[in-house]
XYZ file of C-alpha atoms in Angstrom:
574
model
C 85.134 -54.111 11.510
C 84.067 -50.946 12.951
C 80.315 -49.963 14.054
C 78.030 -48.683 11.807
C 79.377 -46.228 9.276
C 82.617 -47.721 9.316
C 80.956 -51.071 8.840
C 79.613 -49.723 5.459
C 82.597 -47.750 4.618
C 84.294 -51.357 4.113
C 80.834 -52.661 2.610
C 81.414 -50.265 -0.302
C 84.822 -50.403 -0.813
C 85.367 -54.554 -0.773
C 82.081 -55.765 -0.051
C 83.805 -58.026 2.856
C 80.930 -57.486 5.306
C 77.136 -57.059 4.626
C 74.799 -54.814 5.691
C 72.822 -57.040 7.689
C 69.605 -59.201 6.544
C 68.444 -56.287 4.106
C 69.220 -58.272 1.319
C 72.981 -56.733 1.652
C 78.869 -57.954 6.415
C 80.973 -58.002 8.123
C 81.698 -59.818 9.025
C 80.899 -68.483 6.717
C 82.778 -74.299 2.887
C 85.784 -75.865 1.825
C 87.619 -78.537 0.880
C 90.990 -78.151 -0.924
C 89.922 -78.912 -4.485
C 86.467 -80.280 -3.421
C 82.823 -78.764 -3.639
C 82.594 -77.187 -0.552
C 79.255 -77.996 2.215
C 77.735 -75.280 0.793
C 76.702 -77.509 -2.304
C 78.046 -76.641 -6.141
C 78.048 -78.235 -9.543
C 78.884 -81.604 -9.851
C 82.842 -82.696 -10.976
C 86.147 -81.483 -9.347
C 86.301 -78.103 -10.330
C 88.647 -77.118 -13.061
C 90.592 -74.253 -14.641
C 88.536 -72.385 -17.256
C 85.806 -70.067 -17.469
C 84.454 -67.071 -16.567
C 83.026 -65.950 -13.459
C 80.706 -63.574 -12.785
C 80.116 -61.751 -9.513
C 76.960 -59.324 -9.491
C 76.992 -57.016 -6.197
C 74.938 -53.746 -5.043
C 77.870 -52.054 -4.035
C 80.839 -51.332 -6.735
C 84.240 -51.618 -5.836
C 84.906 -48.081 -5.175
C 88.279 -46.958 -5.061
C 90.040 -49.831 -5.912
C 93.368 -49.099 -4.142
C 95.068 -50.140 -1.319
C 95.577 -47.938 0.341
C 91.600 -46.726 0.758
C 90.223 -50.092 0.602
C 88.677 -51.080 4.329
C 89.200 -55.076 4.506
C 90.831 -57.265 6.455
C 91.646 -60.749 5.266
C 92.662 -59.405 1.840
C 88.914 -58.409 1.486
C 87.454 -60.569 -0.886
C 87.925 -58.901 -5.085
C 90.314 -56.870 -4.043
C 91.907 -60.501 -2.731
C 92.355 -61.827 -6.154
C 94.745 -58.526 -7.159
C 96.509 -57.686 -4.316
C 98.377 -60.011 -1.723
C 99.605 -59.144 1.509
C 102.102 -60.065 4.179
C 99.258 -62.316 5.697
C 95.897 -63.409 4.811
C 93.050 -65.561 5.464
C 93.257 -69.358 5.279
C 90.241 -69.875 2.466
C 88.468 -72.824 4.208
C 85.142 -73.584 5.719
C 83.551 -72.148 9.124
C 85.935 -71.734 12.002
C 88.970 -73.308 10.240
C 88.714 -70.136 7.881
C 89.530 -68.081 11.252
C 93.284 -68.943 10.829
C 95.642 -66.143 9.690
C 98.350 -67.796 7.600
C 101.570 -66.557 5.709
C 100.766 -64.971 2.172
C 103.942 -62.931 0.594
C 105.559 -63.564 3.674
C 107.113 -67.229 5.173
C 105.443 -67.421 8.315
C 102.854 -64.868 10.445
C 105.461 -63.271 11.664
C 108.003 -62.974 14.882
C 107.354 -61.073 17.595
C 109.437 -59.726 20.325
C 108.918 -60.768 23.818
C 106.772 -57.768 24.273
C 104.754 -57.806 20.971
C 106.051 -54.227 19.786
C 108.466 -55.173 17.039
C 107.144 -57.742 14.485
C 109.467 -59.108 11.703
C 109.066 -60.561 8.584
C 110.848 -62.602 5.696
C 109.443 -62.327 2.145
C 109.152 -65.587 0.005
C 111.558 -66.683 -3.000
C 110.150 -65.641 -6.546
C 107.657 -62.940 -5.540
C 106.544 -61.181 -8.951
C 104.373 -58.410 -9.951
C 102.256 -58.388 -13.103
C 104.672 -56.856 -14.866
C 107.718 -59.741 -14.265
C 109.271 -57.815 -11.696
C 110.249 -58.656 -8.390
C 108.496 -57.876 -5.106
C 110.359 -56.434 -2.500
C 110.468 -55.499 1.131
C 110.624 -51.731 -0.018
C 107.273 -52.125 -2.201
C 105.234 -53.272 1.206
C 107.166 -50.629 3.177
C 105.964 -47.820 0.536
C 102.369 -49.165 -0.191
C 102.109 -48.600 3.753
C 103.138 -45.527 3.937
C 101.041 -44.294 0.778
C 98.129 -45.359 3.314
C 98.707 -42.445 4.924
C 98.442 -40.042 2.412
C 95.132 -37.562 2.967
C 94.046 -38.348 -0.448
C 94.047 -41.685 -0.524
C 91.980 -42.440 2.953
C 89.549 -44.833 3.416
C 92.136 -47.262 4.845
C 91.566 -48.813 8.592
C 92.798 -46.774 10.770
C 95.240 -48.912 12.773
C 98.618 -48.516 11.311
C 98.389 -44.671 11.936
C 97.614 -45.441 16.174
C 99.807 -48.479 16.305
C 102.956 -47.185 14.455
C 105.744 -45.576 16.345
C 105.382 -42.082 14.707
C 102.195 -43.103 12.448
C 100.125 -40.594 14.453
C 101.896 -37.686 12.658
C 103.198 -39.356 9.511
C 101.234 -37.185 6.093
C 102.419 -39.851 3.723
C 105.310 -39.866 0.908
C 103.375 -37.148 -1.398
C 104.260 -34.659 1.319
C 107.053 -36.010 3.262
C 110.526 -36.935 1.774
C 111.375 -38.958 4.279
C 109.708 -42.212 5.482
C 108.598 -44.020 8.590
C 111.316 -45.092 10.409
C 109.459 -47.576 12.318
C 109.165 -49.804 8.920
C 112.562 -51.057 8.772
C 113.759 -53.009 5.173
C 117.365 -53.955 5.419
C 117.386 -56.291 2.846
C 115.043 -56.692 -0.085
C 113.496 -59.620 1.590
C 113.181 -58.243 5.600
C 110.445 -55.958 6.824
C 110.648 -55.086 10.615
C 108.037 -52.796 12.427
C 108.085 -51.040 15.856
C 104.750 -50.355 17.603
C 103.766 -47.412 19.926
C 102.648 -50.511 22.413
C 101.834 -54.586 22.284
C 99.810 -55.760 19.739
C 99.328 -59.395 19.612
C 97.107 -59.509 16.936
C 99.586 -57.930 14.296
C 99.825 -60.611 12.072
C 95.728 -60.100 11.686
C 96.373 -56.860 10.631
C 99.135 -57.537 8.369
C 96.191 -59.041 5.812
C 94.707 -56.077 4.948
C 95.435 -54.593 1.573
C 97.556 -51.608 3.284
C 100.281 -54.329 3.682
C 100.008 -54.702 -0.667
C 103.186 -54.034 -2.668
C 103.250 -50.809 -4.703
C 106.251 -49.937 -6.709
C 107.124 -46.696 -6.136
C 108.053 -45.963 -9.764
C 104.512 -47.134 -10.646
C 102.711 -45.286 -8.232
C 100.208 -42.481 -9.951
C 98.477 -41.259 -6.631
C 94.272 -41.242 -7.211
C 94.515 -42.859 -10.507
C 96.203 -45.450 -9.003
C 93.014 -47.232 -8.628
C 92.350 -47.865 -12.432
C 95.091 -50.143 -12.625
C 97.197 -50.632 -9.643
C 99.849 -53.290 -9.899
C 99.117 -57.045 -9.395
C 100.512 -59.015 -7.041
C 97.927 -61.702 -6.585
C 96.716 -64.410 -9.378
C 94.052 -61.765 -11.491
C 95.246 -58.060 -12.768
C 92.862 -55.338 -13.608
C 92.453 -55.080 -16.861
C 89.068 -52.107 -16.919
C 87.732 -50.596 -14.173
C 84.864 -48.010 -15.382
C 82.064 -46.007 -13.188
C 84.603 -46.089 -9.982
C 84.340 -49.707 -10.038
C 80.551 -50.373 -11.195
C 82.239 -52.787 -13.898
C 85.937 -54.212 -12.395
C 87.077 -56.889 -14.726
C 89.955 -59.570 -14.277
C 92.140 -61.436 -15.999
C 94.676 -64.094 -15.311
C 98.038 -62.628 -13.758
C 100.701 -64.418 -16.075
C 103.768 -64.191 -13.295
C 101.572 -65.302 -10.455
C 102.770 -68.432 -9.223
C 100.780 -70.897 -7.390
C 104.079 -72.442 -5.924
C 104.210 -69.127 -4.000
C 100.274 -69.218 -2.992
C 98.559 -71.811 -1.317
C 95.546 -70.302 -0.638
C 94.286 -69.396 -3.969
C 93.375 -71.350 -6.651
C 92.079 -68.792 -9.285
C 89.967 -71.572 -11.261
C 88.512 -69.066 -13.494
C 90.500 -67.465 -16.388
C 88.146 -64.497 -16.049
C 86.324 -62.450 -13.048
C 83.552 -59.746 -14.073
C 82.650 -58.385 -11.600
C 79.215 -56.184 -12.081
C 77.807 -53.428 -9.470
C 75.338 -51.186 -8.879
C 72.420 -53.690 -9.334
C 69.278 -54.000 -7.297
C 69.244 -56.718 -4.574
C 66.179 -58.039 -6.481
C 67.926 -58.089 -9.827
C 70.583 -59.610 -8.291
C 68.477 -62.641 -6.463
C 66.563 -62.941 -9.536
C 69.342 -63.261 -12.097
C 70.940 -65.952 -9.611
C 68.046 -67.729 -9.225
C 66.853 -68.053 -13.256
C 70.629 -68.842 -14.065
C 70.715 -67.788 -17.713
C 73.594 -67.509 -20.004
C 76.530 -65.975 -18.050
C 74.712 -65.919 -14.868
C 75.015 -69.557 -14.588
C 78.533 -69.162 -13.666
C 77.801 -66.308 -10.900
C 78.125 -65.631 -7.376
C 77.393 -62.178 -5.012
C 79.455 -61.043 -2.142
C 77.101 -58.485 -0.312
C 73.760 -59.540 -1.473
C 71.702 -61.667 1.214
C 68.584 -63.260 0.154
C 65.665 -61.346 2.548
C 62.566 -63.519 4.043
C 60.502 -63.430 1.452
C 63.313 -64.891 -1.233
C 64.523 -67.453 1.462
C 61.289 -68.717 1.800
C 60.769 -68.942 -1.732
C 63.650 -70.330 -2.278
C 63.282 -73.361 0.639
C 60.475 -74.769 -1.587
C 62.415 -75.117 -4.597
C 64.637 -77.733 -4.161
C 66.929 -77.019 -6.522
C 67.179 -73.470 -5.761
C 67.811 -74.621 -2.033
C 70.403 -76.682 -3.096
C 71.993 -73.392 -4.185
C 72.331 -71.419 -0.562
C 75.599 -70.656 1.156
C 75.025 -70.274 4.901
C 77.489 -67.636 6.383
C 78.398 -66.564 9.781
C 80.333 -63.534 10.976
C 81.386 -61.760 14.314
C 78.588 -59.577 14.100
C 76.367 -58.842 17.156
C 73.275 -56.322 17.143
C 72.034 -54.997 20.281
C 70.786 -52.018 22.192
C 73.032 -49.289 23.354
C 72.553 -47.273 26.646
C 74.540 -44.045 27.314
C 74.517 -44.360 31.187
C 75.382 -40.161 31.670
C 71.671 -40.225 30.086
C 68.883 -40.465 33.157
C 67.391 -42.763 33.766
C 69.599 -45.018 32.210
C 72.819 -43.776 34.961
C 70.873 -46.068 36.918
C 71.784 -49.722 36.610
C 69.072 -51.299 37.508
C 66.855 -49.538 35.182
C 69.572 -50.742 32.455
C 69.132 -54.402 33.873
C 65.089 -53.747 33.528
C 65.875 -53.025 29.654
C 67.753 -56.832 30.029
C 64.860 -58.560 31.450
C 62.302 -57.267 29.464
C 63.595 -57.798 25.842
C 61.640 -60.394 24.166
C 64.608 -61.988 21.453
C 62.245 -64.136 19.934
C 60.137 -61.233 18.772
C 62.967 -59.202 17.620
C 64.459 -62.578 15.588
C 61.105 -62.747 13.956
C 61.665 -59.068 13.429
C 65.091 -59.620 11.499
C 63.864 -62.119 9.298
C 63.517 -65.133 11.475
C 66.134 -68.004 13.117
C 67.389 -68.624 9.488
C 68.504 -65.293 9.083
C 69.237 -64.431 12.855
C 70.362 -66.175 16.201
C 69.362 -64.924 19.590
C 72.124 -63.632 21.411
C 72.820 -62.648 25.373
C 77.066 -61.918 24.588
C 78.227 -59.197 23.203
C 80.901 -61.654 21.752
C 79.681 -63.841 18.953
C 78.857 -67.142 18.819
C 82.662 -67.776 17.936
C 85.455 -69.778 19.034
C 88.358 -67.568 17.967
C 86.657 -64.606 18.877
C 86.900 -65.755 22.286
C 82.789 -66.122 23.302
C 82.163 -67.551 26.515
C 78.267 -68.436 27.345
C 76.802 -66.332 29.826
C 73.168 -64.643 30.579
C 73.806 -62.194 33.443
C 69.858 -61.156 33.363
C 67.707 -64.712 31.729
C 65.004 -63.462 30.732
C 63.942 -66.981 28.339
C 63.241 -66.618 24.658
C 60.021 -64.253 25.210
C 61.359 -61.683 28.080
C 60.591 -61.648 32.037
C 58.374 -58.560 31.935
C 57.342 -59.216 35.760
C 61.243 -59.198 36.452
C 61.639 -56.227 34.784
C 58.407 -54.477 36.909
C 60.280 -55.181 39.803
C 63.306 -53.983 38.703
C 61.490 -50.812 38.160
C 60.034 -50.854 41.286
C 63.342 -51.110 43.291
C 64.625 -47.901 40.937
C 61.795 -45.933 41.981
C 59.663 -46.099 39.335
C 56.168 -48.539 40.434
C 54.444 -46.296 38.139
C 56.524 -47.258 34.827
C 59.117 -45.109 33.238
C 58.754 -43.348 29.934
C 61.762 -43.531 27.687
C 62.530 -43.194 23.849
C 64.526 -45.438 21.792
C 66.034 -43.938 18.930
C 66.471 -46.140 15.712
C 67.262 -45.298 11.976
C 64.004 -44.877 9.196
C 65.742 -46.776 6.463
C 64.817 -50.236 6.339
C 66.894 -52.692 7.593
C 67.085 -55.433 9.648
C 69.799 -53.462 12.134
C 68.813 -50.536 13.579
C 65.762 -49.953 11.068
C 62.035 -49.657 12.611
C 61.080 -53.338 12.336
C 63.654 -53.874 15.235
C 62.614 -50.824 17.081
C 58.723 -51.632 16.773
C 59.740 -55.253 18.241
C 61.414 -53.706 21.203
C 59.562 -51.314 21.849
C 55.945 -53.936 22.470
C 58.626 -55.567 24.718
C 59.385 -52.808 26.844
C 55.563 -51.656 26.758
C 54.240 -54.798 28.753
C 57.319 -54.783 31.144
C 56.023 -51.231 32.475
C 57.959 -48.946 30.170
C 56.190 -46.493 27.780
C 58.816 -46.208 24.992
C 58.399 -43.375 21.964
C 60.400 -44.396 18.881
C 62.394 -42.101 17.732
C 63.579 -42.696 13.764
C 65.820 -40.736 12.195
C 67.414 -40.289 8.988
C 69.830 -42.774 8.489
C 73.256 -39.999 8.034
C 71.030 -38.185 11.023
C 70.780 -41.337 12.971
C 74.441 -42.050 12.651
C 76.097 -38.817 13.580
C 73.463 -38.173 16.507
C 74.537 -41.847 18.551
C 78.017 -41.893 17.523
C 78.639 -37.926 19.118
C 79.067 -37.523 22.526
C 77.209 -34.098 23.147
C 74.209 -35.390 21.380
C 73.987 -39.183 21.809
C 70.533 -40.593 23.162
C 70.113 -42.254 26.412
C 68.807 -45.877 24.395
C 69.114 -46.586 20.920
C 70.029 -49.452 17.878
C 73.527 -50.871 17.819
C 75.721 -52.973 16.135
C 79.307 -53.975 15.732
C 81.684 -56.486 13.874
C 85.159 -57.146 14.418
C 87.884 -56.505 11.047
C 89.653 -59.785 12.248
C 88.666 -63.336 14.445
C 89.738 -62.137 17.499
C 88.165 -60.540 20.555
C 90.284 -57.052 20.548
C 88.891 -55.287 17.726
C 85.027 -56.299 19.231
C 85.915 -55.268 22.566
C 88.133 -53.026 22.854
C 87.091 -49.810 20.815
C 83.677 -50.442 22.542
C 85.024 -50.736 26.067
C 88.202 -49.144 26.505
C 87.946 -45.677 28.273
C 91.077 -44.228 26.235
C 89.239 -44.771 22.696
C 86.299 -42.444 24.501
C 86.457 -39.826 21.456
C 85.122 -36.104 23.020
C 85.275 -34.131 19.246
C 84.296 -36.659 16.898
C 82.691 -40.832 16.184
C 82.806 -42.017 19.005
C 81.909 -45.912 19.558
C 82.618 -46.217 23.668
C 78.645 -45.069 23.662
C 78.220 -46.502 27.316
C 81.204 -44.259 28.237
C 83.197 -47.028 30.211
C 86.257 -46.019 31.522
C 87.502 -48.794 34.017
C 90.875 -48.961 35.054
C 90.811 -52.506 35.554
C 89.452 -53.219 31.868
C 91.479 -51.100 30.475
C 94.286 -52.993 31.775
C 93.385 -56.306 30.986
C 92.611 -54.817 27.336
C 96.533 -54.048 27.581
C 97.865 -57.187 29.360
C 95.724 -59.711 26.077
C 97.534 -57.382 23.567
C 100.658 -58.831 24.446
C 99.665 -62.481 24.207
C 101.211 -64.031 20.651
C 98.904 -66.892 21.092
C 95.604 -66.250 19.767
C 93.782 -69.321 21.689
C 95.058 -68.039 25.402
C 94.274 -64.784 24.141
C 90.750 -65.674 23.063
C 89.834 -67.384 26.375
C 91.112 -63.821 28.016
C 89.051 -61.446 25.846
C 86.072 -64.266 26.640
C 86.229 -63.687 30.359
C 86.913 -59.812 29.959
C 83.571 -60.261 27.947
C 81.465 -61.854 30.699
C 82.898 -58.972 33.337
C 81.531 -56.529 31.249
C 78.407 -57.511 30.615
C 77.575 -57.834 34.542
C 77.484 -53.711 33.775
C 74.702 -54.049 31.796
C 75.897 -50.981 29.430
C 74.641 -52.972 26.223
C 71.550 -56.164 25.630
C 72.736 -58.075 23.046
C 70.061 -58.940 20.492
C 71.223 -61.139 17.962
C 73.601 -62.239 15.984
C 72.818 -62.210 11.796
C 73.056 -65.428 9.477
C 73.822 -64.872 5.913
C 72.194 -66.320 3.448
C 73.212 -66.293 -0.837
C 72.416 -68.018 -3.791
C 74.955 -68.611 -6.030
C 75.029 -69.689 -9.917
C 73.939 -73.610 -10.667
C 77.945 -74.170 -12.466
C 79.584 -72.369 -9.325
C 81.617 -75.506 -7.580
C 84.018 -75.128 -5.022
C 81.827 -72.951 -2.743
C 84.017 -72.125 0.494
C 82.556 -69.511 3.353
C 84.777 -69.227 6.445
C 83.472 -67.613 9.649
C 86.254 -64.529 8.995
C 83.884 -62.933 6.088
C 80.496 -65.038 6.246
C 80.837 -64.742 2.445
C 81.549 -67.096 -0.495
C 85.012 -66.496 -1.121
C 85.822 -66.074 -4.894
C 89.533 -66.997 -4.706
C 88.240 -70.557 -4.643
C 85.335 -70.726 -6.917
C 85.438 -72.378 -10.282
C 82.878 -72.704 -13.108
C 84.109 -75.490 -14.987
C-alpha cells in the first residue's frame, strides 16, 4: 500500500485498507468451514442467505483495471479472480500467497525477471465461456489505458516496455513482454528481479477480460465474472453494488472461497455512526451484516466492551501499517542527526497511543517494519526512550548539537480528524517535545494542502505526520519506495521524504528482489530495516489495531494479517 493518498486511493476503490482508527486500512480468523476466533453465530455455517456489507466508502470504479488492491481486494474478490491471491485464513497464516486461476505461484527464472504461469482445467466466465491466457494478458494491458487509471502502479515500472506502453485503446499492438503461447501459458519479462511477483500477480490487474466484451469506462457496470458472485446492479458509482451467485463458478477450481451466501449487497456512502449503530441493534437485514472499512472509534469500543454480547461481536485486525514522524534532513536543523535522534528520545508513545484511541486500538512501535513475521520485522530500539520518553536524554542531545538553550521547530500535521496525522497526534507530540527542550508550533493544514505540501520536494517541511502500509506481506513494498534513492521523485509525490540515497541500501534493496523465497527474503528486508533506522530519518509511533462489529448471524468470521479486515469470501449467514 502506498503512503497517504495512495493509501486512500485503494480505501475508496476496494475498501482493502482503512483509514486508520477514525472509525474508517491497509493494510487480521479462520478455520476451513469453522467459526473463525473472531466469534460468529452458532452452527457450521451453511449455503443460503443474504449478506449485507454496509461501508463509508462505495466501490468506485468497479473495474480492474482502476481498482488499487492487492490480494484480490476484498468485494471486488468475490467477482474477479486473479493469477494469485490471498490464502483466506486467520492472522499470519493469511500472509501466504497461493495459486488462484493459475496451478501454482508461479516459476521464476534463476534471476527473477521472467515469471511463468499455467492456467487451471475448466476456467469459466459468467457467461459459460472459457478463460484464457489471452483474457489475463489483455485485462493487463487495459491497465494501462489513461482512462482507466487508478491501478497500482507496478506493472507499468516492472514490465519490459510498460514504462511507455498507452494501452490497447491506442496501440494496436500489445506488450511483448506478456507472452501467451498457448491458451493456458502466460510468461512475463521484467525490466529487473522481482521476487515478490507472485504478490503482485493478486491484484485485480491480473483479472480476465474478454476482449470482445470489453466496453472501456462502462466496463465497470458489469464487467465479466470470473470469481463465485457476478454484478448484477451497480448504481451511484458503486454506492449500491449488488451480487449474485456466478452459475459457472466452480468450487473444484477455487479453494479459497466458499461464497456461503447466495446474495452480497453491498451498501455505501453511510456514516461511520450509522454504520456502528445498525451493526450493533442488528435488525432485520442487518443481522446478517458485516463492514470492511468501518472501525469502531474509542468511544463505541468502550461501549461496546460492557456489553457482552456486543463484545462477543468484535473482529480484531492487524495490518502492516506503521505511523510515525517524518524528518526531511535537507531541512535545518533536522540535517543534523543528532537533533533527529533528540526527536527519538523525547517522544512519549504512551501519550500518543492514548492519543490514537488507546492500546486496543494502537501498539507502540520503535520499527518502521510492523509487528509482522512475513513482513520481515526484527526488534530493535536504536534510541530507548521507555514508554513515556527520555526528555533529559533528549536535553543532552541538544546540548551536544549546539542548542543548551532549546530549539524551536514546527511540526506540520493535517486539520481533519484522524487518528494519523490529525491534531490529536500532533498535540501529543508536540507536549513531548516541549518538556525535552524543544518549543514546537503546530502547523495544521488542510488535509489535500497537507498532502501535496509533505509529499513535494520543493515544499516539504523539515518534521511532520507520516504513515505507510505495504500492498502485499512482504518487506519491499514498506521499504523500498521509502528508502531507495532511485524512487526520490524531483517533479511530483514523492514518498523518499528523508531523501536517502545510499548506495549500499540501494543495493541490498536489489540483491532481496531476487530472492524467490519469501522467508530468507523477509529476514533480509528485517536487517536492511534495523540499518536504517540507526539514521534516524523517521520515529516510528505506532502501529493501528482494527477493531469491527459485525452482524449477530455472521459465522465464519476470518481476518488475516494481509488486509486486517473480515474477509467476505468466507462469511456465511445461515
Amino acid at each position: 500500500m502506498r503512503h497517504s493518498s495512495a493509501h486512500r486511493r485503494r480505501v475508496a476503490a476496494a475498501a482493502l485498507v482503512v483509514a486508520v482508527v477514525t472509525t474508517a486500512a491497509a493494510c487480521g480468523p479462520e478455520g476451513d468451514g469453522a467459526a473463525g476466533s473472531a466469534g460468529g453465530a452458532g452452527g457450521a455455517p451453511k449455503k443460503g442467505g443474504t449478506l449485507t456489507v454496509l461501508n463509508r466508502a462505495p466501490q468506485k470504479q468497479f473495474d480492474p483495471a482502476r481498482l488499487y488492491t492487492s490480494g484480490g481486494g476484498n468485494v471486488p474478490s468475490l467477482v474477479f479472480r486473479t493469477l494469485t491471491t490471498r490464502h483466506r485464513a486467520d492472522g499470519a497464516e493469511g500472509t501466504k500467497v497461493v495459486p488462484d486461476l493459475a496451478t501454482d505461484t508461479g516459476k521464476p527464472s534463476d534471476d527473477a525477471k521472467v515469471w511463468t504461469y499455467r492456467l487451471k482445467d475448466g476456467l469459466k466466465y459468467e457467461d459459460g465461456s472459457p478463460i484464457t491466457s489471452a483474457d489475463i494478458k489483455y485485462g493487463i494491458e487495459r491497465s494501462f489505458a489513461a482512462e482507466l487509471s487508478g491501478g497500482g502502479p507496478y506493472l507499468r515500472d516492472w514490465l519490459v516496455g510498460g514504462d511507455s506502453y498507452q494501452g490497447p485503446y491506442k496501440e494496436k499492438k500489445g506488450l511483448d513482454s506478456i507472452e501467451t503461447p498457448d491458451e493456458k501459458t502466460i510468461v512475463f519479462h521484467l525490466r529487473k528481479s522481482e521476487g515478490d511477483f507472485p504478490y503482485l500477480a493478486t491484484s485485480t490487474q491480473f483479472a480476465p477480460v474478454p476482449k470482445a466484451k470489453d466496453t472501456g469506462t462502462k466496463y465497470a457496470e458489469h464487467p465479466v465474472s470470473s470469481g463465485p458472485y457476478k454484478v448484477v446492479k451497480n448504481t451511484g458509482d458503486g454506492e449500491h453494488l449488488l451480487l449474485e451467485r456466478n452459475p459457472h463458478w466452480s468450487e473444484a477450481t477455487d479453494k479459497e472461497r466458499h461464497a456461503y451466501p447466495d446474495t452480497v449487497d453491498v451498501r455505501s456512502g453511510l456514516s461511520s455512526a450509522v454504520i456502528n449503530q445498525r451493526l450493533s441493534t442488528g435488525s432485520g437485514a442487518d443481522a446478517a451484516a458485516v463492514t470492511t472499512d468501518t472501525n469502531l472509534g474509542p468511544a463505541e469500543l468502550a461501549q461496546v466492551t460492557n456489553d457482552k454480547k456486543l463484545a462477543s461481536r468484535v473482529g480484531t485486525g492487524h495490518f502492516g501499517y506503521t505511523n510515525y514522524l517524518a524528518f526531511n534532513p535537507e531541512s535545518k536543523p533536522f540535517d543534523d542527526p543528532k537533533v533527529r535522534q533528540a526527536v527519538a528520545y523525547a517522544i512519549n508513545r504512551t501519550s500518543v497511543v492514548n492519543a490514537a484511541g488507546g492500546s486496543s486500538l494502537a501498539e507502540p512501535a520503535t520499527t518502521f517494519l510492523p509487528n509482522q513475521k512475513p513482513l520481515g520485522h526484527t526488534p530493535y530500539d536504536h534510541f530507548p526512550a521507555g514508554k513515556a520518553g527520555d526528555p533529559e536524554k533528549a536535553k543532552k542531545l541538544l546540548e551536544e548539537a549546539g542548542h543548551p538553550d532549546g530549539l524551536e521547530i514546527t511540526l506540520t500535521h493535517s486539520t481533519a480528524q484522524n487518528f494519523e496525522t490529525g491534531p490529536d497526534i500532533a498535540t501529543a507530540v508536540q507536549e513531548a517535545l516541549n518538556k525535552a527542550g524543544f518549543k514546537v508550533r503546530l502547523e495544521g493544514l488542510e488535509d489535500n494542502a497537507y498532502e501535496d505540501k509533505v509529499h513535494s520536494v520543493e515544499q516539504q517541511p523539515g518534521l511532520f505526520l507520516a504513515h505507510w502500509g505495504a500492498d502485499w506481506p512482504s518487506g519491499g513494498p514498506f521499504l523500498a519506495p521509502v528508502f531507495d534513492g532511485r524512487q526520490i521523485v524531483e517533479d511530483g509525490y514523492n514518498f523518499n521524504v528523508g531523501r536517502l540515497d545510499d548506495a549500499g541500501v540501494n543495493d541490498e534493496i536489489d540483491a532481496i528482489n531476487k530472492i524467490t523465497d519469501h522467508d530468507a527474503a523477509a529476514k533480509r528486508w528485517g536487517a536492511l530495516d534495523v540499518k536504517i533506522g540507526e539514521q534516524a530519518l523517521t520515529v516510528p509511533l505506532f502501529h493501528p489495531v482494527y477493531k469491527r462489529l459485525y452482524g449477530k448471524d455472521v459465522k465464519n468470521v476470518v481476518i488475516s494479517d494481509w488486509t486486517g479486515v473480515l474477509d467476505v469470501s468466507q462469511v456465511a449467514v445461515k
